[in-house]
């Protein structure tokens, strides 16, 4: 088994490469990578860091790269060469997966296409879950905080009604 993580390093204006590497090692990302590396070694798995450079702006469908970079504000984009639509982070993850498979697991076959996407965000009054099917049609479900609290209480065998209140 292989565990692969992108080689992201924080960028800081005016900092040397060594200083950025030192900051990365001390940051939460750096510490997370060290823990994953330790767990992989302890459990007999291989740990790999793959180069993330340009993975966001490289089309995972046809391999062409956008000439200009993508602003972090751009969350999705369309490839000018093949027309496929990409979600920024998903596209980078697919490119990383392809890189690791082709480099470290040759002859392992094709990567199946993404057929369904899910996202969740806290809106303040509840959790909004969005699902996209293969055609891109969204399905939005919102669960109120009160409903989440009731479900949690019922699953643990407690009453969802606050102590002293009547139902």
C-alpha positions in Angstrom: 0.0 0.0 0.0 1.1 3.5 -0.8 0.2 6.8 1.0 0.9 9.8 -1.1 0.6 13.5 -0.1 1.4 16.6 -2.1 4.7 18.4 -1.3 3.0 21.7 -0.5 5.2 24.2 1.2 4.0 27.6 2.5 5.2 30.6 0.5 6.4 33.6 2.3 7.7 36.8 0.7 11.4 37.4 1.3 12.0 34.0 2.9 14.7 31.7 1.7 14.0 28.2 0.5 15.5 26.7 3.6 13.5 29.0 5.9 10.3 28.0 4.2 11.2 24.3 4.5 11.9 24.9 8.2 8.5 26.7 8.6 6.7 23.9 6.8 8.3 21.3 9.1 7.1 23.2 12.1 3.6 24.0 10.8 0.5 21.9 11.2 0.9 20.6 7.6 4.5 19.6 8.3 3.7 17.9 11.6 0.7 16.1 9.9 3.1 14.8 7.2 5.5 13.6 9.8 2.8 11.7 11.6 1.5 10.1 8.4 5.1 9.2 7.4 5.6 7.6 10.9 2.3 5.7 10.7 3.1 4.5 7.2 6.5 3.2 8.2 5.2 1.6 11.4 2.4 -0.3 9.4 4.7 -1.4 6.6 3.3 1.0 4.0 5.2 3.3 1.6 5.0 7.1 2.1 5.5 9.4 -0.9 5.3 13.1 -1.4 4.4 14.0 -5.0 5.2 17.4 -6.6 2.2 19.6 -6.6 3.6 22.3 -8.9 1.0 23.1 -11.6 -1.3 20.3 -10.6 -4.2 22.6 -10.2 -3.9 24.2 -13.7 -3.1 21.0 -15.5 -6.2 19.3 -17.1 -6.6 15.8 -15.6 -8.6 14.8 -18.8 -6.2 15.8 -21.6 -3.0 16.9 -19.8 -2.8 20.4 -21.2 -1.7 23.3 -18.9 -3.2 26.7 -18.6 -0.6 29.3 -19.7 -1.4 31.6 -16.8 -1.8 30.5 -13.2 -5.1 30.2 -11.4 -5.9 32.6 -8.6 -6.8 30.8 -5.3 -10.2 32.5 -5.6 -10.9 30.4 -8.8 -12.5 27.2 -7.5 -13.5 25.7 -10.9 -12.4 26.1 -14.5 -13.0 24.8 -18.0 -10.1 23.4 -20.1 -9.7 25.4 -23.3 -8.3 22.3 -25.1 -10.8 19.6 -24.4 -13.7 21.6 -22.7 -13.9 19.5 -19.6 -15.0 21.2 -16.4 -12.8 20.9 -13.3 -13.1 21.6 -9.6 -9.8 23.0 -8.6 -8.9 20.7 -5.6 -10.4 17.6 -7.2 -8.4 18.2 -10.4 -5.2 18.5 -8.5 -5.9 15.3 -6.5 -6.6 13.4 -9.7 -3.3 14.7 -11.2 -1.5 13.6 -8.1 -3.1 10.2 -8.2 -2.2 9.7 -11.8 1.4 10.8 -11.2 1.8 8.4 -8.3 0.2 5.5 -10.1 2.3 6.0 -13.3 5.5 6.5 -11.4 5.2 4.0 -8.5 2.5 1.6 -9.6 3.0 1.0 -13.4 0.6 -1.4 -15.0 -2.1 -0.7 -12.5 -4.8 0.3 -15.0 -7.0 3.3 -15.6 -8.4 5.6 -13.0 -12.2 5.5 -13.0 -13.9 8.9 -13.6 -15.6 10.8 -10.9 -19.3 10.1 -11.1 -20.6 11.9 -8.0 -19.4 14.8 -5.9 -20.4 15.8 -2.4 -19.7 18.9 -0.3 -20.9 20.2 3.0 -20.7 23.5 4.7 -21.9 25.0 8.0 -24.3 27.9 7.3 -24.8 29.1 10.9 -28.3 27.6 11.2 -27.4 24.1 10.0 -25.3 22.0 7.6 -25.9 22.3 3.9 -25.0 19.3 1.9 -24.6 19.5 -1.9 -24.4 16.6 -4.2 -23.6 16.7 -7.9 -24.4 13.7 -10.2 -22.5 12.8 -13.3 -24.5 15.4 -15.3 -23.7 18.2 -12.9 -27.2 18.5 -11.6 -27.1 19.7 -8.0 -29.1 18.3 -5.1 -29.0 20.5 -1.9 -30.1 19.2 1.5 -30.1 21.5 4.6 -30.2 20.0 8.1 -30.9 22.4 10.9 -28.8 22.5 14.0 -31.8 21.5 16.1 -32.3 18.4 14.0 -28.6 17.5 14.3 -28.9 17.8 18.1 -32.0 15.6 18.2 -30.4 12.9 16.0 -27.3 12.9 18.2 -29.3 12.6 21.4 -31.5 9.8 20.0 -28.5 7.8 18.9 -27.0 8.0 22.3 -30.3 7.1 24.1 -30.7 10.6 25.7 -33.7 12.9 25.5 -33.4 15.8 23.0 -35.5 18.0 25.2 -33.4 20.1 27.6 -33.6 19.2 31.3 -36.6 20.9 33.0 -38.4 21.7 29.7 -41.6 19.9 28.6 -41.9 18.3 25.3 
